[in-house]
Amino acid sequence: MITSQLRGRGSKPIPITKIAKVFLQNPHKLTPISPPTQSHQNPCAPLSHTQNPLWVSQSCDYSTHSSKFPEYEMPSVTWGVVQGRKEKLVSRVIICDYLKSIGIVPDELENLELPSTVDVMRERVEFLQKLGLSIDDINEYPLMLGCSVRKNMIPVLAYLEKIGIQRSKLGEFVKNYPQVLHASVVVELVPVIKFLRGLDVEKLDIGYVLQKYPELLGYKLEGTMSTSVAYLVSIGVTPRDIGPMVTQYPYLLGMRVGTVIKPFVDYLVSLGLPKKILARMLEKRAYLLGYDLEETIKPNVDCLVAFGIRREALASIVAQYPQILGQPLKAKMSSQQFFFSMKLKIDPEGFARVIEKMPQIVSLHQHVIMKPVEFLLGRGIPSEDVAKMVVRCPQLVALRVELMKNSYYFFKSEMGRPVKELVEFPEYFTYSLESRIKPRYQRLQSKGIRCSLKWFLNCSDQRFEERLQGEYIETEISGPSFCMGGKLELPGVGNEMVSDGEDESDDEILYRRTVSL
């Protein structure tokens, strides 16, 4: 004799002898026992717990308690009656008709297990709409309707909010990556967050990283993410810099080494760029990995060669201005070459030498270039000499005119030298007047030494002291080159200096040209 009972909280035991009898007569089909007065027009109509002994009370001990996530309004329990095949088909038709009535196309739900009643489906749709998703958003990924509000949606959303994604942005997050609703918090989401923290991604940046690239939550730790990190470290990227790189450009964790990262590295190394330099570049600008090798990088390198850039200078250009690899270079080079030819009287060969020394010029606005040029022309320097000065020292076109004025007036009033010396050594304008030109010139005056601008400016402080102590002025010969003077800030404010499309803040900083000892 069967003695099992169903018990509701606060209610008397309910014998299920009649249920067992039906089950033993036909074990393959168990349908709800309805009273004679129950209407058969809607086999999915919900029954109260007094009418249907298989109905599980919302207050049962094994139901999910709403107190676990008090910040969300908990829905009713989504369990329904135990249905047979016929009843399931009827319920599916009713649910599909409801979805069609509100504009959702249910075609992709054909093989999906749907809830037993239309009320449960309505509850899911309304919950998603409260998050901020529209009917069109649901149609983009209708499989999200297969997720239980209580068992799937609320635990996932509560965890996403916990790790730093604002509640107001949860809807946008689900819209961008609806597959997250199917994920298990413990099995799938938590390990990914621990992996990111292990890469030194700051806890406060986790939400930002996931909003930027939510698909990270779908990757396996032992797959693409681990191999991409291992390869970057193998080429010289410092492990402690991986975290900042991921924060800046999280997409690198989804890039395959064999098809994306390694071909990118191998090609740049083939141009003559050392791996150590390349590693430093990627540490500061991880987004370089996002440039398409075949569609963008190789065509841009070919474009540089076509405009007269020497192949041996390509590595130096990339090291000075890595962003040049991802720009619409052909259009920019054509525009700047025409401008240099018409306004500055610099021929294509001279323009190529300018780009080799200062590749950032491809992104400078032409009105910015003209300000220093107009200043030099206004000092009575012939246009031909100004062109020679720009070719020799392209950094002139990025200088602030106010600083050039101060240096020029000191040159004329205090030093009393001919303008010809500026034409021969235009780098004079790139040195600080207060920290280098004045102090060194005063030392020369105290010793009664007469020398060229290059002799006393283009050397380190130690070398300058050695020259002052010498009994003769050595001959100026070409020696090793180095980048002196540090960073040079462009004139103007914000994006006024560079062309449209340059949104990196580093674009506002140019490095001074390489000069000889």
Coordinates of C-alpha atoms in Angstrom, one line a residue:
M1 CA 0.0 0.0 0.0
I2 CA 1.3 3.4 -1.0
T3 CA 1.6 5.7 2.0
S4 CA 3.3 8.8 0.4
Q5 CA 1.7 12.1 1.1
L6 CA 2.1 15.7 -0.2
R7 CA 2.3 18.3 2.6
G8 CA 1.9 22.1 2.3
R9 CA 3.3 24.4 4.9
G10 CA 0.6 24.8 7.5
S11 CA -1.8 22.3 5.9
K12 CA -2.8 18.8 6.6
P13 CA -1.2 15.8 4.8
I14 CA -2.9 15.1 1.4
P15 CA -3.2 11.3 0.6
I16 CA -2.2 10.4 -3.0
T17 CA -3.8 7.0 -3.1
K18 CA -5.9 8.0 -6.2
I19 CA -2.7 9.3 -7.9
A20 CA -0.9 6.0 -7.4
K21 CA -3.8 4.0 -8.6
V22 CA -3.9 5.9 -11.9
F23 CA -0.1 5.7 -12.3
L24 CA -0.1 1.9 -11.8
Q25 CA -2.8 1.5 -14.4
N26 CA -0.9 3.5 -17.0
P27 CA 2.7 4.3 -15.9
H28 CA 3.5 6.0 -19.2
K29 CA 1.0 8.7 -18.8
L30 CA 0.1 10.7 -15.7
T31 CA -2.5 13.4 -16.1
P32 CA -3.9 15.7 -13.5
I33 CA -7.1 14.5 -11.7
S34 CA -9.7 17.1 -12.2
P35 CA -13.2 17.3 -10.6
P36 CA -16.2 16.6 -12.9
T37 CA -16.9 20.3 -13.0
Q38 CA -13.5 21.2 -14.6
S39 CA -13.9 22.7 -18.1
H40 CA -12.1 20.8 -20.8
Q41 CA -12.0 23.7 -23.2
N42 CA -8.6 24.8 -21.9
P43 CA -6.6 21.8 -20.7
C44 CA -3.8 24.2 -19.4
A45 CA -6.0 26.1 -17.1
P46 CA -4.3 26.3 -13.7
L47 CA -5.8 24.5 -10.8
S48 CA -5.8 25.6 -7.2
H49 CA -4.0 23.4 -4.7
T50 CA -7.4 22.2 -3.3
Q51 CA -8.5 21.0 -6.8
N52 CA -5.2 19.5 -8.0
P53 CA -3.1 17.3 -5.7
L54 CA -0.1 17.7 -7.9
W55 CA 0.0 21.5 -7.6
V56 CA 3.1 22.5 -5.5
S57 CA 2.4 25.3 -3.1
Q58 CA 4.4 28.5 -3.5
S59 CA 5.2 28.2 0.2
C60 CA 6.8 24.8 0.0
D61 CA 10.0 24.3 1.9
Y62 CA 12.0 23.6 -1.3
S63 CA 11.0 26.7 -3.2
T64 CA 13.5 29.5 -3.7
H65 CA 13.2 32.2 -1.0
S66 CA 12.8 35.8 -2.2
S67 CA 15.0 37.0 0.6
K68 CA 18.1 35.8 -1.2
F69 CA 17.9 38.6 -3.7
P70 CA 15.7 41.3 -1.9
E71 CA 16.6 43.9 -4.5
Y72 CA 14.6 42.2 -7.1
E73 CA 10.8 41.7 -7.1
M74 CA 10.5 37.9 -7.0
P75 CA 8.1 36.3 -9.4
S76 CA 5.7 33.5 -8.5
V77 CA 6.8 29.9 -8.7
T78 CA 6.9 28.8 -12.3
W79 CA 6.0 25.2 -11.8
G80 CA 2.8 24.0 -13.2
V81 CA 0.8 20.9 -13.5
V82 CA 2.3 17.7 -14.7
Q83 CA 1.2 17.5 -18.4
G84 CA 0.7 14.8 -20.8
R85 CA 1.7 15.0 -24.5
K86 CA -1.6 16.3 -25.6
E87 CA -1.7 19.0 -22.9
K88 CA 1.9 20.1 -23.7
L89 CA 1.0 20.6 -27.4
V90 CA -2.0 22.6 -26.4
S91 CA 0.1 24.7 -24.0
R92 CA 2.7 25.3 -26.7
V93 CA 0.1 26.5 -29.2
I94 CA -1.3 28.9 -26.6
I95 CA 2.1 30.3 -25.7
C96 CA 3.1 30.7 -29.3
D97 CA -0.1 32.5 -30.0
Y98 CA 0.6 34.9 -27.1
L99 CA 4.2 35.5 -28.3
K100 CA 2.9 36.3 -31.8
S101 CA 0.3 38.6 -30.5
I102 CA 3.0 40.8 -28.9
G103 CA 5.3 40.7 -31.9
I104 CA 7.8 38.0 -31.0
V105 CA 8.5 35.4 -33.7
P106 CA 8.6 32.0 -31.9
D107 CA 10.1 30.0 -34.8
E108 CA 13.5 29.5 -33.0
L109 CA 11.6 28.1 -29.9
E110 CA 10.5 25.0 -31.7
N111 CA 13.0 22.7 -30.0
L112 CA 13.0 24.6 -26.7
E113 CA 11.3 23.5 -23.5
L114 CA 8.5 26.0 -22.9
P115 CA 6.8 26.6 -19.5
S116 CA 3.5 24.9 -18.8
T117 CA 1.4 28.1 -18.8
V118 CA 1.2 31.3 -20.7
D119 CA 1.4 33.2 -17.4
V120 CA 4.9 32.0 -16.8
M121 CA 5.9 33.1 -20.3
R122 CA 4.3 36.5 -19.8
E123 CA 6.2 36.8 -16.6
R124 CA 9.5 36.3 -18.5
V125 CA 8.7 38.8 -21.2
E126 CA 7.7 41.4 -18.7
F127 CA 10.8 40.9 -16.6
L128 CA 13.0 41.4 -19.7
Q129 CA 11.1 44.5 -20.7
K130 CA 11.6 45.9 -17.2
L131 CA 15.3 45.5 -17.7
G132 CA 15.0 47.7 -20.8
L133 CA 14.8 45.2 -23.6
S134 CA 12.4 45.8 -26.4
I135 CA 10.5 43.2 -28.4
D136 CA 13.0 43.7 -31.2
D137 CA 15.8 42.9 -28.8
I138 CA 14.1 39.7 -27.8
N139 CA 13.6 38.8 -31.4
E140 CA 17.3 39.1 -31.9
Y141 CA 17.8 36.3 -29.5
P142 CA 14.4 34.6 -28.6
L143 CA 16.2 31.7 -26.9
M144 CA 16.4 34.0 -23.8
L145 CA 12.7 33.2 -23.2
G146 CA 13.8 29.7 -22.3
C147 CA 15.5 31.0 -19.1
S148 CA 13.6 30.9 -15.8
V149 CA 13.3 34.2 -14.1
R150 CA 14.0 32.7 -10.7
K151 CA 16.6 30.1 -11.6
N152 CA 18.5 31.8 -14.4
M153 CA 17.9 35.5 -14.8
I154 CA 17.9 36.8 -11.2
P155 CA 21.0 34.9 -10.0
V156 CA 23.0 36.0 -13.1
L157 CA 21.9 39.7 -12.9
A158 CA 22.6 39.8 -9.2
Y159 CA 26.1 38.5 -9.7
L160 CA 26.8 41.0 -12.5
E161 CA 25.7 43.8 -10.3
K162 CA 27.9 42.5 -7.5
I163 CA 31.1 42.6 -9.7
G164 CA 30.6 46.2 -10.7
I165 CA 28.0 46.5 -13.5
Q166 CA 25.5 49.2 -12.6
R167 CA 21.9 48.1 -12.4
S168 CA 20.9 50.8 -14.9
K169 CA 23.3 49.2 -17.4
L170 CA 22.2 45.5 -16.9
G171 CA 19.6 45.8 -19.7
E172 CA 22.3 47.0 -22.2
F173 CA 24.6 44.3 -21.1
V174 CA 22.0 41.6 -21.7
K175 CA 21.1 43.2 -25.0
N176 CA 24.8 43.0 -26.1
Y177 CA 25.3 39.5 -24.8
P178 CA 22.0 37.7 -24.0
Q179 CA 23.7 34.3 -23.8
V180 CA 24.9 35.3 -20.3
L181 CA 21.4 34.4 -19.0
H182 CA 22.0 30.7 -19.7
A183 CA 25.3 30.7 -17.7
S184 CA 25.9 29.2 -14.3
V185 CA 27.2 31.7 -11.9
V186 CA 29.3 29.2 -10.0
V187 CA 30.5 27.0 -12.9
E188 CA 31.0 29.6 -15.6
L189 CA 31.0 33.2 -14.4
V190 CA 33.0 33.1 -11.2
P191 CA 36.0 31.3 -12.8
V192 CA 36.3 34.0 -15.5
I193 CA 36.3 36.8 -12.9
K194 CA 38.9 35.0 -10.9
F195 CA 41.0 34.6 -14.0
L196 CA 40.8 38.3 -14.7
R197 CA 41.8 39.2 -11.2
G198 CA 44.7 36.8 -11.5
L199 CA 45.9 38.8 -14.5
D200 CA 46.0 41.9 -12.2
V201 CA 42.9 43.5 -13.6
E202 CA 41.8 45.9 -10.8
K203 CA 38.6 44.9 -9.0
L204 CA 37.0 48.2 -9.9
D205 CA 37.8 47.7 -13.6
I206 CA 36.1 44.3 -13.9
G207 CA 32.7 45.8 -14.7
Y208 CA 34.3 48.2 -17.3
V209 CA 36.1 45.3 -18.9
L210 CA 33.0 43.1 -19.2
Q211 CA 30.9 45.9 -20.5
K212 CA 33.4 46.6 -23.2
Y213 CA 33.7 42.9 -24.1
P214 CA 30.9 40.8 -22.5
E215 CA 31.8 37.8 -24.7
L216 CA 34.7 37.1 -22.3
L217 CA 32.2 35.4 -20.0
G218 CA 31.7 32.7 -22.7
Y219 CA 35.4 31.7 -23.1
K220 CA 37.0 28.7 -21.6
L221 CA 39.9 29.5 -19.3
E222 CA 42.2 26.8 -20.7
G223 CA 41.6 27.8 -24.3
T224 CA 42.1 31.1 -26.1
M225 CA 42.5 33.4 -23.1
S226 CA 45.4 31.4 -21.5
T227 CA 47.3 30.9 -24.7
S228 CA 47.1 34.5 -25.8
V229 CA 48.4 35.7 -22.5
A230 CA 51.2 33.1 -22.5
Y231 CA 52.3 34.1 -26.0
L232 CA 52.4 37.8 -25.2
V233 CA 54.6 37.1 -22.2
S234 CA 56.9 34.9 -24.4
I235 CA 57.7 37.8 -26.7
G236 CA 58.7 40.1 -23.9
V237 CA 55.5 41.6 -22.5
T238 CA 56.0 42.1 -18.7
P239 CA 53.5 39.9 -16.8
R240 CA 52.5 42.8 -14.5
D241 CA 51.5 44.8 -17.6
I242 CA 49.0 42.2 -18.8
G243 CA 46.3 43.5 -16.5
P244 CA 46.5 47.1 -17.7
M245 CA 46.6 45.8 -21.3
V246 CA 43.4 43.8 -20.8
T247 CA 41.7 46.8 -19.2
Q248 CA 42.6 48.9 -22.1
Y249 CA 41.8 46.4 -24.8
P250 CA 40.1 43.2 -23.5
Y251 CA 39.6 41.9 -27.0
L252 CA 43.1 40.5 -27.0
L253 CA 41.9 37.7 -24.7
G254 CA 39.7 36.4 -27.5
M255 CA 42.3 36.5 -30.2
R256 CA 43.8 33.3 -31.4
V257 CA 47.6 33.1 -31.3
G258 CA 48.0 31.1 -34.5
T259 CA 45.7 33.2 -36.7
V260 CA 45.9 36.7 -35.3
I261 CA 48.6 37.5 -32.7
K262 CA 51.6 35.6 -34.0
P263 CA 51.2 36.7 -37.7
F264 CA 51.0 40.3 -36.5
V265 CA 54.2 39.9 -34.5
D266 CA 56.1 38.1 -37.2
Y267 CA 55.2 40.7 -39.8
L268 CA 56.4 43.6 -37.7
V269 CA 59.6 41.8 -36.8
S270 CA 60.2 41.2 -40.5
L271 CA 60.2 45.0 -41.0
G272 CA 63.1 45.2 -38.6
L273 CA 61.3 45.9 -35.4
P274 CA 62.9 44.1 -32.4
K275 CA 60.6 42.0 -30.3
K276 CA 61.5 43.9 -27.2
I277 CA 60.5 47.2 -28.8
L278 CA 57.3 45.6 -30.1
A279 CA 56.5 44.3 -26.6
R280 CA 56.9 47.8 -25.1
M281 CA 54.6 49.1 -27.9
L282 CA 51.9 46.6 -27.0
E283 CA 52.1 47.3 -23.3
K284 CA 51.2 50.9 -24.0
R285 CA 48.9 50.4 -27.0
A286 CA 47.3 47.0 -26.8
Y287 CA 44.7 48.1 -29.4
L288 CA 47.4 47.7 -32.1
L289 CA 46.5 44.0 -32.0
G290 CA 43.1 44.9 -33.4
Y291 CA 44.5 46.2 -36.7
D292 CA 43.7 43.7 -39.4
L293 CA 47.0 42.5 -40.9
E294 CA 45.9 41.8 -44.4
E295 CA 43.3 44.5 -44.8
T296 CA 45.0 47.4 -43.0
I297 CA 48.6 46.9 -41.9
K298 CA 50.2 45.5 -45.0
P299 CA 48.5 48.0 -47.3
N300 CA 49.6 50.9 -45.1
V301 CA 53.2 49.6 -45.2
D302 CA 53.0 49.3 -49.0
C303 CA 51.6 52.8 -49.1
L304 CA 54.6 54.2 -47.2
V305 CA 57.0 52.6 -49.6
A306 CA 55.0 53.9 -52.6
F307 CA 55.4 57.4 -51.3
G308 CA 59.2 57.1 -51.2
I309 CA 59.8 55.9 -47.6
R310 CA 62.9 53.8 -47.5
R311 CA 62.4 50.2 -46.2
E312 CA 65.1 50.5 -43.7
A313 CA 63.2 53.4 -42.1
L314 CA 59.9 51.5 -41.7
A315 CA 60.8 50.1 -38.3
S316 CA 61.7 53.5 -37.0
I317 CA 58.4 55.0 -38.3
V318 CA 56.4 52.2 -36.6
A319 CA 58.3 52.6 -33.3
Q320 CA 57.7 56.4 -33.3
Y321 CA 54.1 56.4 -34.3
P322 CA 52.5 52.9 -34.1
Q323 CA 49.0 54.3 -34.8
I324 CA 50.1 54.9 -38.4
L325 CA 49.5 51.2 -39.1
G326 CA 45.7 51.5 -38.6
Q327 CA 44.9 54.8 -40.3
P328 CA 43.4 55.5 -43.8
L329 CA 47.0 56.2 -44.8
K330 CA 46.7 56.6 -48.6
A331 CA 44.2 59.5 -48.4
K332 CA 46.2 61.2 -45.6
M333 CA 49.5 60.9 -47.3
S334 CA 48.2 62.2 -50.6
S335 CA 46.6 65.2 -48.9
Q336 CA 49.7 66.1 -46.9
Q337 CA 52.1 65.6 -49.8
F338 CA 50.0 67.9 -52.0
F339 CA 49.9 70.5 -49.1
F340 CA 53.7 70.3 -48.6
S341 CA 54.3 70.8 -52.3
M342 CA 51.9 73.7 -52.7
K343 CA 52.4 75.6 -49.5
L344 CA 55.9 74.7 -48.3
K345 CA 57.5 74.1 -51.7
I346 CA 58.8 70.7 -50.5
D347 CA 59.1 68.1 -53.3
P348 CA 57.9 64.5 -52.8
E349 CA 61.4 63.3 -51.9
G350 CA 61.7 65.9 -49.2
F351 CA 58.2 65.0 -48.0
A352 CA 59.3 61.3 -47.6
R353 CA 62.3 62.4 -45.5
V354 CA 60.0 64.5 -43.3
I355 CA 57.7 61.5 -42.7
E356 CA 60.7 59.3 -41.9
K357 CA 61.8 61.7 -39.2
M358 CA 58.4 62.6 -37.9
P359 CA 55.6 60.3 -39.0
Q360 CA 53.0 62.1 -36.8
I361 CA 52.8 64.7 -39.5
V362 CA 50.3 62.6 -41.4
S363 CA 47.8 63.4 -38.7
L364 CA 48.5 67.0 -38.1
H365 CA 46.0 69.6 -39.3
Q366 CA 47.4 71.8 -42.0
H367 CA 46.5 75.1 -40.2
V368 CA 48.6 73.9 -37.2
I369 CA 51.6 73.3 -39.6
M370 CA 51.3 76.7 -41.1
K371 CA 51.6 78.7 -37.8
P372 CA 55.3 78.0 -37.2
V373 CA 56.0 78.3 -41.0
E374 CA 54.3 81.7 -41.2
F375 CA 56.4 82.8 -38.1
L376 CA 59.6 81.9 -39.9
L377 CA 58.6 83.6 -43.1
G378 CA 57.6 86.7 -41.1
R379 CA 61.2 86.9 -39.8
G380 CA 62.5 87.4 -43.3
I381 CA 63.7 83.9 -44.0
P382 CA 63.2 83.0 -47.6
S383 CA 60.6 80.2 -48.4
E384 CA 63.3 78.0 -49.9
D385 CA 65.3 78.2 -46.6
V386 CA 62.1 77.5 -44.6
A387 CA 61.6 74.4 -46.7
K388 CA 65.1 73.2 -46.0
M389 CA 64.6 73.9 -42.2
V390 CA 61.4 71.8 -42.2
V391 CA 63.0 68.9 -44.1
R392 CA 66.0 69.0 -41.7
C393 CA 63.9 69.3 -38.5
P394 CA 60.2 68.5 -39.1
Q395 CA 59.5 69.1 -35.4
L396 CA 59.4 72.8 -36.2
V397 CA 55.9 72.5 -37.5
A398 CA 54.7 71.2 -34.1
L399 CA 56.2 73.9 -32.0
R400 CA 54.3 76.6 -30.1
V401 CA 54.8 80.0 -31.8
E402 CA 55.1 81.7 -28.4
L403 CA 58.2 79.7 -27.5
M404 CA 59.7 80.2 -30.9
K405 CA 59.4 83.9 -30.5
N406 CA 61.2 83.9 -27.2
S407 CA 64.0 81.8 -28.6
Y408 CA 64.3 83.9 -31.7
Y409 CA 64.5 87.2 -29.9
F410 CA 67.2 85.8 -27.5
F411 CA 69.1 84.6 -30.6
K412 CA 69.0 88.0 -32.2
S413 CA 69.3 90.4 -29.2
E414 CA 71.6 88.5 -26.8
M415 CA 73.6 86.2 -29.1
G416 CA 73.6 88.6 -32.1
R417 CA 74.1 85.8 -34.6
P418 CA 73.1 85.7 -38.3
V419 CA 69.8 84.0 -39.4
K420 CA 71.9 81.7 -41.6
E421 CA 72.9 79.8 -38.5
L422 CA 69.2 79.0 -37.8
V423 CA 68.8 77.8 -41.3
E424 CA 71.8 75.4 -40.8
F425 CA 70.7 74.3 -37.4
P426 CA 66.8 74.7 -37.1
E427 CA 66.9 72.3 -34.1
Y428 CA 67.8 75.4 -32.0
F429 CA 64.0 76.1 -31.6
T430 CA 63.4 72.6 -30.1
Y431 CA 65.6 73.3 -27.0
S432 CA 64.3 74.9 -23.9
L433 CA 65.4 78.6 -23.7
E434 CA 65.5 78.7 -19.9
S435 CA 67.0 75.3 -19.1
R436 CA 69.5 74.8 -21.9
I437 CA 70.1 77.7 -24.3
K438 CA 70.6 80.6 -21.8
P439 CA 72.7 78.7 -19.1
R440 CA 75.0 77.2 -21.7
Y441 CA 75.4 80.4 -23.7
Q442 CA 76.3 82.3 -20.5
R443 CA 79.0 79.6 -19.7
L444 CA 80.4 80.1 -23.1
Q445 CA 80.5 83.9 -22.7
S446 CA 82.3 83.6 -19.4
K447 CA 85.0 81.6 -21.0
G448 CA 85.1 83.6 -24.2
I449 CA 84.4 80.6 -26.4
R450 CA 82.9 81.2 -29.9
C451 CA 81.3 78.1 -31.4
S452 CA 78.4 76.9 -33.6
L453 CA 74.9 76.4 -32.2
K454 CA 75.2 72.7 -32.8
W455 CA 78.5 72.4 -30.8
F456 CA 77.1 73.7 -27.5
L457 CA 73.4 72.6 -27.8
N458 CA 73.4 69.2 -29.3
C459 CA 75.1 67.2 -26.5
S460 CA 74.5 66.0 -23.0
D461 CA 75.3 68.0 -19.9
Q462 CA 78.3 65.8 -19.2
R463 CA 79.6 66.1 -22.8
F464 CA 79.2 69.9 -22.6
E465 CA 81.3 70.1 -19.4
E466 CA 84.0 68.0 -21.1
R467 CA 84.0 70.4 -24.1
L468 CA 84.4 73.4 -21.8
Q469 CA 87.3 71.9 -20.1
G470 CA 89.1 71.0 -23.3
E471 CA 91.9 73.1 -24.7
Y472 CA 90.5 73.1 -28.2
I473 CA 87.2 72.7 -30.0
E474 CA 87.0 69.3 -31.6
T475 CA 85.8 68.8 -35.2
E476 CA 82.0 68.1 -35.4
I477 CA 81.6 64.6 -36.8
S478 CA 78.7 62.3 -37.2
G479 CA 78.3 60.0 -34.3
P480 CA 75.7 57.8 -32.8
S481 CA 72.2 59.2 -32.7
F482 CA 69.8 59.5 -29.8
C483 CA 66.4 61.0 -29.0
M484 CA 67.0 64.1 -26.9
G485 CA 64.7 66.7 -25.4
G486 CA 62.0 64.3 -24.2
K487 CA 58.4 64.8 -25.1
L488 CA 57.2 67.8 -27.1
E489 CA 53.6 69.0 -26.5
L490 CA 51.7 70.0 -29.5
P491 CA 50.2 73.5 -29.7
G492 CA 46.5 74.0 -29.2
V493 CA 44.0 72.1 -27.2
G494 CA 42.3 68.8 -27.6
N495 CA 41.7 67.3 -31.1
E496 CA 42.4 70.6 -32.8
M497 CA 45.9 69.4 -33.6
V498 CA 45.2 66.1 -35.3
S499 CA 42.9 64.8 -38.0
D500 CA 39.5 63.4 -37.3
G501 CA 39.5 59.8 -36.1
E502 CA 42.4 60.2 -33.8
D503 CA 40.9 59.5 -30.4
E504 CA 44.0 58.4 -28.5
S505 CA 45.3 60.9 -26.0
D506 CA 48.8 59.9 -26.8
D507 CA 48.3 61.4 -30.3
E508 CA 48.7 64.8 -28.6
I509 CA 52.3 64.1 -27.8
L510 CA 55.2 64.0 -30.3
Y511 CA 58.7 63.0 -29.8
R512 CA 61.6 65.2 -30.8
R513 CA 63.6 64.1 -33.7
T514 CA 66.7 62.0 -33.5
V515 CA 69.8 64.2 -33.7
S516 CA 73.5 63.5 -33.9
L517 CA 75.9 63.8 -31.0

